[in-house]
PDB file of C-alpha atoms and ligand atoms in Angstrom:
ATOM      1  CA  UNK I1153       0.000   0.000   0.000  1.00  0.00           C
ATOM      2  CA  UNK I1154       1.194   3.705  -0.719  1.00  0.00           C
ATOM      3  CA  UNK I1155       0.402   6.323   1.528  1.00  0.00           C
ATOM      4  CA  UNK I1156       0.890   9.803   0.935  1.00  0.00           C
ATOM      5  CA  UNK I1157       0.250  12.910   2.986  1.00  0.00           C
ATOM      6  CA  UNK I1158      -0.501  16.017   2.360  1.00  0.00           C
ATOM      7  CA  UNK I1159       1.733  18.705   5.076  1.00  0.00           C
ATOM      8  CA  UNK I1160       2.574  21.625   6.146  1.00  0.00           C
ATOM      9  CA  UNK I1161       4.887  19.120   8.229  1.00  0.00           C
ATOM     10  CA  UNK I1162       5.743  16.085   6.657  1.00  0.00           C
ATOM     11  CA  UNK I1163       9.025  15.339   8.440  1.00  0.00           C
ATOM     12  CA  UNK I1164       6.097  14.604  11.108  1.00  0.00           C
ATOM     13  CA  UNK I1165       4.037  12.029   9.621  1.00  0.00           C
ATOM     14  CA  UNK I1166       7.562  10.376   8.379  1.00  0.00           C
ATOM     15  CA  UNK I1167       8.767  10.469  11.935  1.00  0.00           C
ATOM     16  CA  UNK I1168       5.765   8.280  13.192  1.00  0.00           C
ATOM     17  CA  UNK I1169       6.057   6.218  10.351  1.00  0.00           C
ATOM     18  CA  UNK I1170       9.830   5.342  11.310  1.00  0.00           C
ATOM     19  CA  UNK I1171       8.877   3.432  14.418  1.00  0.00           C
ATOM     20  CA  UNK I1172       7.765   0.046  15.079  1.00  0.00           C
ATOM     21  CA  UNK I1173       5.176  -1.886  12.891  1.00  0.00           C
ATOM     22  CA  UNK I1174       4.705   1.109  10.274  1.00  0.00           C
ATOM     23  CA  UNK I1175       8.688   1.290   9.940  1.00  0.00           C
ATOM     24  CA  UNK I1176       8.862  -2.710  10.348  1.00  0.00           C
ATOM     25  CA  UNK I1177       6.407  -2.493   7.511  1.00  0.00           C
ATOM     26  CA  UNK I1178       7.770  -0.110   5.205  1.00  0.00           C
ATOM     27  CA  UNK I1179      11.114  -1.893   5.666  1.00  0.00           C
ATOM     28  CA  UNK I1180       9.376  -4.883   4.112  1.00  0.00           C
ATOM     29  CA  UNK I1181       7.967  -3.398   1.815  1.00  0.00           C
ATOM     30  CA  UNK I1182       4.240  -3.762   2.414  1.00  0.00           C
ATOM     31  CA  UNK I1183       3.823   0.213   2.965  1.00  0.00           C
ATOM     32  CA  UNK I1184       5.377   3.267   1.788  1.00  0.00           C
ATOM     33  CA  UNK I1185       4.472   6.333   3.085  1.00  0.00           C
ATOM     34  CA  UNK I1186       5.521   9.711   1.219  1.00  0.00           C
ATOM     35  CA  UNK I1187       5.235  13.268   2.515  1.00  0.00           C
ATOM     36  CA  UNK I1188       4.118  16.604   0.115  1.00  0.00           C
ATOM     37  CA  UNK I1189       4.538  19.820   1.473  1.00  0.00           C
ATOM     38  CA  UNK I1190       2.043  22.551   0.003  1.00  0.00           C
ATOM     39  CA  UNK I1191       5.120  24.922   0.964  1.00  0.00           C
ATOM     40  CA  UNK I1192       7.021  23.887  -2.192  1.00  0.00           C
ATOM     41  CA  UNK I1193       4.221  24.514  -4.576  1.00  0.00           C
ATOM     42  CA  UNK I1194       3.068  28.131  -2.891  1.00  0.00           C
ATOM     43  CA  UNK I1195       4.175  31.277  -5.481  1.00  0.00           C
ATOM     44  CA  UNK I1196       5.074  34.473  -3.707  1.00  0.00           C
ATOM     45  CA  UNK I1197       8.726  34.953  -1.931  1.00  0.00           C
ATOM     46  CA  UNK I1198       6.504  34.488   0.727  1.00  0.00           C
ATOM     47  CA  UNK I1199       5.239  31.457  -0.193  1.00  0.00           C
ATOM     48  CA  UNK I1200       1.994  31.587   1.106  1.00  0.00           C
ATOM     49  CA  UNK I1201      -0.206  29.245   2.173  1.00  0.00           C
ATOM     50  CA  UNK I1202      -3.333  30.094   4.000  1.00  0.00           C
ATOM     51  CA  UNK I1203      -4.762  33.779   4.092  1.00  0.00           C
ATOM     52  CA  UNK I1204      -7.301  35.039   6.143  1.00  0.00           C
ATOM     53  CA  UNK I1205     -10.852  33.680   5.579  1.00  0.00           C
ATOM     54  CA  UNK I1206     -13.729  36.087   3.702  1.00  0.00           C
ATOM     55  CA  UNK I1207     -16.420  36.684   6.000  1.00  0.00           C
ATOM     56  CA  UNK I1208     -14.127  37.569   8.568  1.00  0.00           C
ATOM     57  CA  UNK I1209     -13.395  35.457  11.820  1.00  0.00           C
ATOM     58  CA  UNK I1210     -10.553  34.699  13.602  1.00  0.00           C
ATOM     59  CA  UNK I1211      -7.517  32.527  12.578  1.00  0.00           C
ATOM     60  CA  UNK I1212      -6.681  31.499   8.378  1.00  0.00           C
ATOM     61  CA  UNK I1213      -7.656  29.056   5.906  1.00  0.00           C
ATOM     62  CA  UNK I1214      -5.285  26.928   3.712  1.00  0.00           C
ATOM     63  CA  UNK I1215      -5.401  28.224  -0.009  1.00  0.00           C
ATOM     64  CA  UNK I1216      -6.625  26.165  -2.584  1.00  0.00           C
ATOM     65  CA  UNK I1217      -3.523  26.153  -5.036  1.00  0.00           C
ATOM     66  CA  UNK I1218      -0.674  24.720  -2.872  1.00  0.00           C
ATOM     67  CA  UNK I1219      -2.510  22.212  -2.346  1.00  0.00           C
ATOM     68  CA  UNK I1220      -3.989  21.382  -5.357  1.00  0.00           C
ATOM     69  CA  UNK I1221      -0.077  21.387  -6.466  1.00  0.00           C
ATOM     70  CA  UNK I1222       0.691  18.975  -3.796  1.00  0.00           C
ATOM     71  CA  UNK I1223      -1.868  17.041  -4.526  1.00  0.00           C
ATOM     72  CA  UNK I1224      -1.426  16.623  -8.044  1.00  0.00           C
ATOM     73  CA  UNK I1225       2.165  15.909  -7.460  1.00  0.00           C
ATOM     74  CA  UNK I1226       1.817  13.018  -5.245  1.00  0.00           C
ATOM     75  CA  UNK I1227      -0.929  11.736  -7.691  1.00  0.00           C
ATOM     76  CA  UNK I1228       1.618  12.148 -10.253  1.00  0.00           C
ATOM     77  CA  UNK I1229       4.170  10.349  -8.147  1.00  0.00           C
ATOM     78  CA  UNK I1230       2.275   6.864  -8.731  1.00  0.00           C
ATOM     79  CA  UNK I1231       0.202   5.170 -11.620  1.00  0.00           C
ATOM     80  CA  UNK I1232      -2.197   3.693  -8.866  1.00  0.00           C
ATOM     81  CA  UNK I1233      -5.584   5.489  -8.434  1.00  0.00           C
ATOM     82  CA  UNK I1234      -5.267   7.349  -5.010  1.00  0.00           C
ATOM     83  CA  UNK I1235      -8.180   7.249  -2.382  1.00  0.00           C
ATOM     84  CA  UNK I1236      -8.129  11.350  -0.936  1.00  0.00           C
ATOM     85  CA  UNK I1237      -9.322  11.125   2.817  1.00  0.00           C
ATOM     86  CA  UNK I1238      -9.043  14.743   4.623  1.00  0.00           C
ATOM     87  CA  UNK I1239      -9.008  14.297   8.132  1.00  0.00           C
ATOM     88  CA  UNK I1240     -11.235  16.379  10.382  1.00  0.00           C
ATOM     89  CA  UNK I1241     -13.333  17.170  13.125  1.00  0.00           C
ATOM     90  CA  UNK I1242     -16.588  16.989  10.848  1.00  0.00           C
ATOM     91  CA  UNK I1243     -15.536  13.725   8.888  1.00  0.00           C
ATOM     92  CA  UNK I1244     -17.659  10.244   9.747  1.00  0.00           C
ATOM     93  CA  UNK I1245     -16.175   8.856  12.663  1.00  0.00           C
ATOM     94  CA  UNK I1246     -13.130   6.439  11.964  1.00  0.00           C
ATOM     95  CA  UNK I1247     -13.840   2.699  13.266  1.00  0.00           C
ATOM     96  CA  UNK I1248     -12.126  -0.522  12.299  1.00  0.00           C
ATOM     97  CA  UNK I1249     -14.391  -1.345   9.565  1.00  0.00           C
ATOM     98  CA  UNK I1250     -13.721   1.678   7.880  1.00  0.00           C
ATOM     99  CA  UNK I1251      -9.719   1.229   8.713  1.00  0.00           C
ATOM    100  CA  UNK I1252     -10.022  -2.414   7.341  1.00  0.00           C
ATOM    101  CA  UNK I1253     -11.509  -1.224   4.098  1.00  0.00           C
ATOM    102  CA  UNK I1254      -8.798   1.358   3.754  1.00  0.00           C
ATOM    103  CA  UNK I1255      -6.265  -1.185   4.437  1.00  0.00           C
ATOM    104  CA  UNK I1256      -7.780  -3.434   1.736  1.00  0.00           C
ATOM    105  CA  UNK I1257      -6.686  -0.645  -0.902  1.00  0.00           C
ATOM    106  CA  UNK I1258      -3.847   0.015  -2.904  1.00  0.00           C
ATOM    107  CA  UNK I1259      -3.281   4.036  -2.246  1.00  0.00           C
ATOM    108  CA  UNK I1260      -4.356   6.654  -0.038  1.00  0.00           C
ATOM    109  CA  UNK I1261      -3.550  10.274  -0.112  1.00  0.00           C
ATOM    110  CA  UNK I1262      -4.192  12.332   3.217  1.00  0.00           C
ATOM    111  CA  UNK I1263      -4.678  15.699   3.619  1.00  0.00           C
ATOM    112  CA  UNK I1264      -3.967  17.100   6.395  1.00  0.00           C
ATOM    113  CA  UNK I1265      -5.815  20.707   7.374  1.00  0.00           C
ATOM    114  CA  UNK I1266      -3.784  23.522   9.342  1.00  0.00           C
ATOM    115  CA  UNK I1267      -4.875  26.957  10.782  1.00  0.00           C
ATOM    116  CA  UNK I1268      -9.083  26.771  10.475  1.00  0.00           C
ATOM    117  CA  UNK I1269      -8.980  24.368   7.632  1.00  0.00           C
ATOM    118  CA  UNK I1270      -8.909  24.445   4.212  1.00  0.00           C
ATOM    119  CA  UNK I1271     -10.967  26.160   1.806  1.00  0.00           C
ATOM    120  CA  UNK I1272     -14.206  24.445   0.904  1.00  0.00           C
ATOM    121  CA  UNK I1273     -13.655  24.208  -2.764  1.00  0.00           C
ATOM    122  CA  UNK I1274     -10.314  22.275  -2.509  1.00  0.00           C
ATOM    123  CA  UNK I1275     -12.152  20.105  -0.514  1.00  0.00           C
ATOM    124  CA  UNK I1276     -15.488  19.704  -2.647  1.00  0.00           C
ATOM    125  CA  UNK I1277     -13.324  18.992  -5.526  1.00  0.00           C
ATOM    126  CA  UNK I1278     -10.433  16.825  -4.551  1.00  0.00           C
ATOM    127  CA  UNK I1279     -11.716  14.705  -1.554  1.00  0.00           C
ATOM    128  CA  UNK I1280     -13.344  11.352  -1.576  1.00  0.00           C
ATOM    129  CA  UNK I1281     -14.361  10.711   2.030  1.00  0.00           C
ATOM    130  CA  UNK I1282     -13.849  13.063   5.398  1.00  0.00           C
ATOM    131  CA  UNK I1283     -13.004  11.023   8.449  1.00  0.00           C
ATOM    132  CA  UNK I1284     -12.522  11.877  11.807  1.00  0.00           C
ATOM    133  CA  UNK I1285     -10.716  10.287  14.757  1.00  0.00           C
ATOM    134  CA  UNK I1286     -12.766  11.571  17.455  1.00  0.00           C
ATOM    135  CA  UNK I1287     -14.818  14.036  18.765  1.00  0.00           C
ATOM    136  CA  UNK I1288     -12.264  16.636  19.953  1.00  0.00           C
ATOM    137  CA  UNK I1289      -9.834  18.976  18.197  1.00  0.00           C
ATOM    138  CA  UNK I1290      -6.099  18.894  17.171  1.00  0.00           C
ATOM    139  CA  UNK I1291      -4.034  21.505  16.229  1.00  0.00           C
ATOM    140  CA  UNK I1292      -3.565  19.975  13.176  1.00  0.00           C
ATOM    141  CA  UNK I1293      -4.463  16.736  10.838  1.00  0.00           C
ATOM    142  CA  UNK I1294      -1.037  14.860  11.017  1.00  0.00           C
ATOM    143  CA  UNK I1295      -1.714  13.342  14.134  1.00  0.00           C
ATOM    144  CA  UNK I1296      -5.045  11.663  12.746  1.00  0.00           C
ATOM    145  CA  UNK I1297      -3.415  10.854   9.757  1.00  0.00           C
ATOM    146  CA  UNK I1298      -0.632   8.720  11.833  1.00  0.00           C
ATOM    147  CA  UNK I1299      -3.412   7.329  13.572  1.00  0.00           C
ATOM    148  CA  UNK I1300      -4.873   6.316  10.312  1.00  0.00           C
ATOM    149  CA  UNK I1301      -1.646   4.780   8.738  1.00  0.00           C
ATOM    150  CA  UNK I1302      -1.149   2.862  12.050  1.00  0.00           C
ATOM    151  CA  UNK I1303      -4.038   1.335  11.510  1.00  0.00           C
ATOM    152  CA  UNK I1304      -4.112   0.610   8.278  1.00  0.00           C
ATOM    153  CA  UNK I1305      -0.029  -0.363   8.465  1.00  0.00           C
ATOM    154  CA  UNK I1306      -0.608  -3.424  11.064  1.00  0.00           C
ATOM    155  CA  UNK I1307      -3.412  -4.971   8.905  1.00  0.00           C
ATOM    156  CA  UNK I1308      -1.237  -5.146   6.218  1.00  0.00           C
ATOM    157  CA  UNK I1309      -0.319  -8.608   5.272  1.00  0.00           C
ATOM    158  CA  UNK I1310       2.894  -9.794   6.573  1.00  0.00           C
ATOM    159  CA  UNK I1311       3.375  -6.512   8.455  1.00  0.00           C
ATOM    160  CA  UNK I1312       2.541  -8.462  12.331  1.00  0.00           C
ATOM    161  CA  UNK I1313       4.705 -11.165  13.182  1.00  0.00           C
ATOM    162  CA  UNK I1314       1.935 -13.173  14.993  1.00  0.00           C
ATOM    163  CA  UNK I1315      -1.070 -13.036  12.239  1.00  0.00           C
ATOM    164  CA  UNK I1316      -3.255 -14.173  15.082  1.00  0.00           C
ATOM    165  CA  UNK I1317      -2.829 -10.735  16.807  1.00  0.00           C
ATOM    166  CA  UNK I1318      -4.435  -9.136  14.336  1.00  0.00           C
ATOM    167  CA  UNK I1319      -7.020 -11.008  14.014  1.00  0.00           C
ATOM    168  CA  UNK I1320      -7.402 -11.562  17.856  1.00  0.00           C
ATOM    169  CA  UNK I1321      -7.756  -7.816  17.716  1.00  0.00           C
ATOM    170  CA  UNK I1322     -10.435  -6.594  20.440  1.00  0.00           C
ATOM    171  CA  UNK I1323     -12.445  -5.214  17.371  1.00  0.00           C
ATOM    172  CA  UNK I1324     -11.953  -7.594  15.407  1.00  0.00           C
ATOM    173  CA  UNK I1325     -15.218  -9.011  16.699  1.00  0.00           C
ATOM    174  CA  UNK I1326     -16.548  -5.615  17.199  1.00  0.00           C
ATOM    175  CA  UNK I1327     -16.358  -6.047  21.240  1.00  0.00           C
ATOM    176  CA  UNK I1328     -13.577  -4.743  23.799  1.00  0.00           C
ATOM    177  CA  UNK I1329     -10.510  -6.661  24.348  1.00  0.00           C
ATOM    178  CA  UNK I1330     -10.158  -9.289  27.419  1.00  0.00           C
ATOM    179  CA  UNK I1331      -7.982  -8.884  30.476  1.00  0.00           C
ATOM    180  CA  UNK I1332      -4.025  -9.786  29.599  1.00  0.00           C
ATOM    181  CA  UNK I1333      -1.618 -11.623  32.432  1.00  0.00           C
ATOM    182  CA  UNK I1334       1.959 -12.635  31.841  1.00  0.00           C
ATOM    183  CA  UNK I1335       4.678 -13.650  35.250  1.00  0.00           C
ATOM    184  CA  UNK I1336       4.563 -13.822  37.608  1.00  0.00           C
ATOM    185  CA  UNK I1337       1.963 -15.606  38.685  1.00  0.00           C
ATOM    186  CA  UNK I1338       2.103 -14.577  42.622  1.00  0.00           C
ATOM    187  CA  UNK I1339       2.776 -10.711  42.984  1.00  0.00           C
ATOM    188  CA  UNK I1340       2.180  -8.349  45.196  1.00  0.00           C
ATOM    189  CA  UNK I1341      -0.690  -6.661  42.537  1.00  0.00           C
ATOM    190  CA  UNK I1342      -2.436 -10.018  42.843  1.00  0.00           C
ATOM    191  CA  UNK I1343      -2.690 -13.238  41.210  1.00  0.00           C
ATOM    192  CA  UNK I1344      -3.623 -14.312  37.703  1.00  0.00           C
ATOM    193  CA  UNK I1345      -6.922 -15.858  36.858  1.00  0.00           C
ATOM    194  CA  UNK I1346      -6.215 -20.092  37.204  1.00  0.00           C
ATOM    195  CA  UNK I1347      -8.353 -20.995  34.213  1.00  0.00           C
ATOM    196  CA  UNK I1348      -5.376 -18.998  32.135  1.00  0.00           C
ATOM    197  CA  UNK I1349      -2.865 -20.835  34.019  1.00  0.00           C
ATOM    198  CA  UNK I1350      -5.121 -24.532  32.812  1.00  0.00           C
ATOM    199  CA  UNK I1351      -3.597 -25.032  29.784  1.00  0.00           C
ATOM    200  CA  UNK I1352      -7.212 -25.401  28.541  1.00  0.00           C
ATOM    201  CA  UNK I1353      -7.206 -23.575  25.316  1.00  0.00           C
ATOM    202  CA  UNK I1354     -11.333 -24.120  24.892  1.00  0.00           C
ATOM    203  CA  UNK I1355     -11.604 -23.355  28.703  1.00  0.00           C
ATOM    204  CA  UNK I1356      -9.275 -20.016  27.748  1.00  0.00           C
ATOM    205  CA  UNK I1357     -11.022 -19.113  24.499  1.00  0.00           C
ATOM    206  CA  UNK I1358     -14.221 -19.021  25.896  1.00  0.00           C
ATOM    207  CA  UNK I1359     -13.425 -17.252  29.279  1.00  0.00           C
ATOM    208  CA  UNK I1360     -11.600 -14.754  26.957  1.00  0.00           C
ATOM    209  CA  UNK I1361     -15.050 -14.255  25.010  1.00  0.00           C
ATOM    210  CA  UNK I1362     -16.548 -14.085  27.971  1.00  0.00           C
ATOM    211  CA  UNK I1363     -14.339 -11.092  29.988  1.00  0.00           C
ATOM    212  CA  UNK I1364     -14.545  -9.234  26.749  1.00  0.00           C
ATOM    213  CA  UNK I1365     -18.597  -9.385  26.281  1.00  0.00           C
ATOM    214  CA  UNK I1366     -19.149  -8.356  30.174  1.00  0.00           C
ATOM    215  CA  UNK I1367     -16.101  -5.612  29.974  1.00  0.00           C
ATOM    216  CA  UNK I1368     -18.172  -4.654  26.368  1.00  0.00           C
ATOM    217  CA  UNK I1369     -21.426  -4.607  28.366  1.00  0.00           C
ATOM    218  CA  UNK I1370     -20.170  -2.232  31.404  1.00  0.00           C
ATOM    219  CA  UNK I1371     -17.910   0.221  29.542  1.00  0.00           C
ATOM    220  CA  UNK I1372     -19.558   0.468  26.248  1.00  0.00           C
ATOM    221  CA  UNK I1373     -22.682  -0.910  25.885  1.00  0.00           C
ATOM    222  CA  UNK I1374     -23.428   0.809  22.747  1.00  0.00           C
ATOM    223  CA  UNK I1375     -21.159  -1.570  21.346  1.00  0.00           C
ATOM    224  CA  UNK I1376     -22.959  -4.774  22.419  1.00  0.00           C
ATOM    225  CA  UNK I1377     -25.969  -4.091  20.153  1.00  0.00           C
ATOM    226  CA  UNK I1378     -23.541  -3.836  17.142  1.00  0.00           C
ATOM    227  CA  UNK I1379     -21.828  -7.150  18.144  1.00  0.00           C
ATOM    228  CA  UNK I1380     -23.526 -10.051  16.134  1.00  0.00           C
ATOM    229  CA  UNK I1381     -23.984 -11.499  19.690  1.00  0.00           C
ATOM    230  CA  UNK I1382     -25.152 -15.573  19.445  1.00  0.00           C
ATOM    231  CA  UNK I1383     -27.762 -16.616  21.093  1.00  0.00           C
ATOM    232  CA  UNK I1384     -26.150 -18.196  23.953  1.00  0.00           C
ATOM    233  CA  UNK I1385     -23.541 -15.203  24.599  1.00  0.00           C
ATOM    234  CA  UNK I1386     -27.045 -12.953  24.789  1.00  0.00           C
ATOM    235  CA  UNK I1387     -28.309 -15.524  27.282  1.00  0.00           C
ATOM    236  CA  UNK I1388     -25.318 -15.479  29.257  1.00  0.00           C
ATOM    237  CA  UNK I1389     -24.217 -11.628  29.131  1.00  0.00           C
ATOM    238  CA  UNK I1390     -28.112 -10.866  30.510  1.00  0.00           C
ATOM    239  CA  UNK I1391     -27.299 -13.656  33.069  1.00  0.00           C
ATOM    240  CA  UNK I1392     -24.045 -12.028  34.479  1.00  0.00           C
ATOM    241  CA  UNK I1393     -25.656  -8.607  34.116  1.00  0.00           C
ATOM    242  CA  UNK I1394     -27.809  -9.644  36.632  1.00  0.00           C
ATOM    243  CA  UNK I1395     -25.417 -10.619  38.838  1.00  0.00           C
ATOM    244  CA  UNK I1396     -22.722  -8.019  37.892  1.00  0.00           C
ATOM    245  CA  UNK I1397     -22.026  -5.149  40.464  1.00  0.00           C
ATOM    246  CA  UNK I1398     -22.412  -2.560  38.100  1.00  0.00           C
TER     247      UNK I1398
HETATM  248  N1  4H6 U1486     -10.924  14.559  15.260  1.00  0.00           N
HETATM  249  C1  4H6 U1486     -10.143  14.583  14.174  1.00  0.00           C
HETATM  250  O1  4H6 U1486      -9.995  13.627  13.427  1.00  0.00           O
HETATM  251  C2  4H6 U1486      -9.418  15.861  13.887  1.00  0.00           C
HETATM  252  C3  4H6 U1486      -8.823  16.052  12.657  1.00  0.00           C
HETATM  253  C4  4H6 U1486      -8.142  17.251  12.397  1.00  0.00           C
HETATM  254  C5  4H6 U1486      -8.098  18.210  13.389  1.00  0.00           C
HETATM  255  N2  4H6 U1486      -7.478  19.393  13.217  1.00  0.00           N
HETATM  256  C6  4H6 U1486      -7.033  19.881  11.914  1.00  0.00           C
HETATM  257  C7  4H6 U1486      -8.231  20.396  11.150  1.00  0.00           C
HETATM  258  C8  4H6 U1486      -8.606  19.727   9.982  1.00  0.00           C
HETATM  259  C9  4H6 U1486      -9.713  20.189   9.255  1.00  0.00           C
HETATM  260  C10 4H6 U1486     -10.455  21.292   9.692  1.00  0.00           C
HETATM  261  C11 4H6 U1486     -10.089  21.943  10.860  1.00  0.00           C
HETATM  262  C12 4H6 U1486      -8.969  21.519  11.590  1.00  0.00           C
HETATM  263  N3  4H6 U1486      -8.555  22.199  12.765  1.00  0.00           N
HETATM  264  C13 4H6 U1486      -7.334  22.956  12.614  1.00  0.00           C
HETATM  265  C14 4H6 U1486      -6.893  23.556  13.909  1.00  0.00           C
HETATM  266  O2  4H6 U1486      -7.935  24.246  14.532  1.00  0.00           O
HETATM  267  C15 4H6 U1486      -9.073  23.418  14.793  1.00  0.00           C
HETATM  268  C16 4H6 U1486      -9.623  22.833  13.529  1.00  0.00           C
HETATM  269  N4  4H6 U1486      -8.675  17.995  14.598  1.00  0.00           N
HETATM  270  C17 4H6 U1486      -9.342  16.841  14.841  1.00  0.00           C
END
């Protein structure tokens, strides 16, 4: 997969992208991720890049030409069609469904919004989808976009050394992840759970399941409802919500 991101500071996004499983996967060549600066393509010995918003209003929006230069450069840079996802407060909210049919694609090309944003027509005509991270504000897009190549990165085939982690992923099955335990067994924090310690891999799978429904079901039961729950994991989360102290 190629990846390449739009920046007022790309040395940013290729920082990020120079640690663990995105650098482990760019190093095998499952990822590449590229940075454009709008900087090099703004006229003016100034260079400019944003200017202040008509209507008035406090703070500036990003012009439309540097960007469209950068963005028409990094399409340029590859023959593959290039999925354009600006990141941003207003975009649909980001989950792993969405990130595992991003993964599933060939290129993506992120823009990443500065000052107020960007101006509207840039982003009528050149973006496919808006996404968002969260409901909260950043002083910038890079951070969502590493958040969005990490995600994408460690779905990549090949790119985690233990395939199963990925797809033990907590939302993987749409449900929080389980409880984790490693030595020593006796500490002063406690002990660990015995049926972990049983060597019982259907005992371990299913109190697993189990720890992750209930921990679904008290932190965020809005997720429960979206988790093609079986019958008898219904039957037994409303039977340990009963009981639960919650
Ligand atoms: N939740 C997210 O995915 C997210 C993404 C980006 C982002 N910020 C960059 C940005 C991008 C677009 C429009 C405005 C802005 N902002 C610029 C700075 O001022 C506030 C508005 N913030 C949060």
């Amino acid at each position: 997969m190629r990846v390449d991101v739009v920046s007022l500071f790309p040395e940013f996004v290729a920082q990020m992208a120079s640690h663990g499983v995105v650098a482990r996967a760019q190093e095998r060549g499952l990822l590449g991720v590229h940075g454009w600066n709008p900087r090099d393509y703004a006229e003016g010995n100034y260079r400019r890049v944003d200017d202040r918003p008509f209507g008035g209003g406090p703070g500036m929006v990003m012009l439309i030409d540097p960007l469209r230069a950068a963005l028409e450069a990094a399409r340029a840079a590859d023959a593959a069609e290039a999925r354009v996802i600006y990141l941003t407060p207003q975009g649909t909210p980001l989950t792993q469904d969405k990130v595992k049919e991003l993964a599933g694609r060939s290129r993506l090309l992120l823009l990443c919004g500065r000052y107020e944003g960007v101006d509207e027509r840039l982003v009528e005509a050149e973006v496919d989808e808006e996404l968002s991270i969260g409901d909260y504000v950043l002083s910038g897009g890079e951070l969502a976009a590493a958040v969005l190549i990490d995600a994408v990165a460690r779905l990549q085939p090949g790119a985690l050394n233990d395939a199963e982690s990925a797809a033990q992923d907590s939302f993987e099955h749409g449900l929080l992840d389980c409880p984790h335990y490693t030595r020593p067994v006796e500490h002063a924090l406690g002990t660990v759970p015995d049926v972990l310690l049983s060597g019982n891999h259907a005992l371990i799978d299913a109190w697993r399941r189990r720890q992750a429904l209930l921990r679904t079901w008290l932190r965020r039961p809005d997720l429960v409802d979206k988790a093609a729950l079986g019958p008898e994991e219904r039957q037994w989360l409303e039977q340990a919500a009963a009981t639960s102290p919650e």
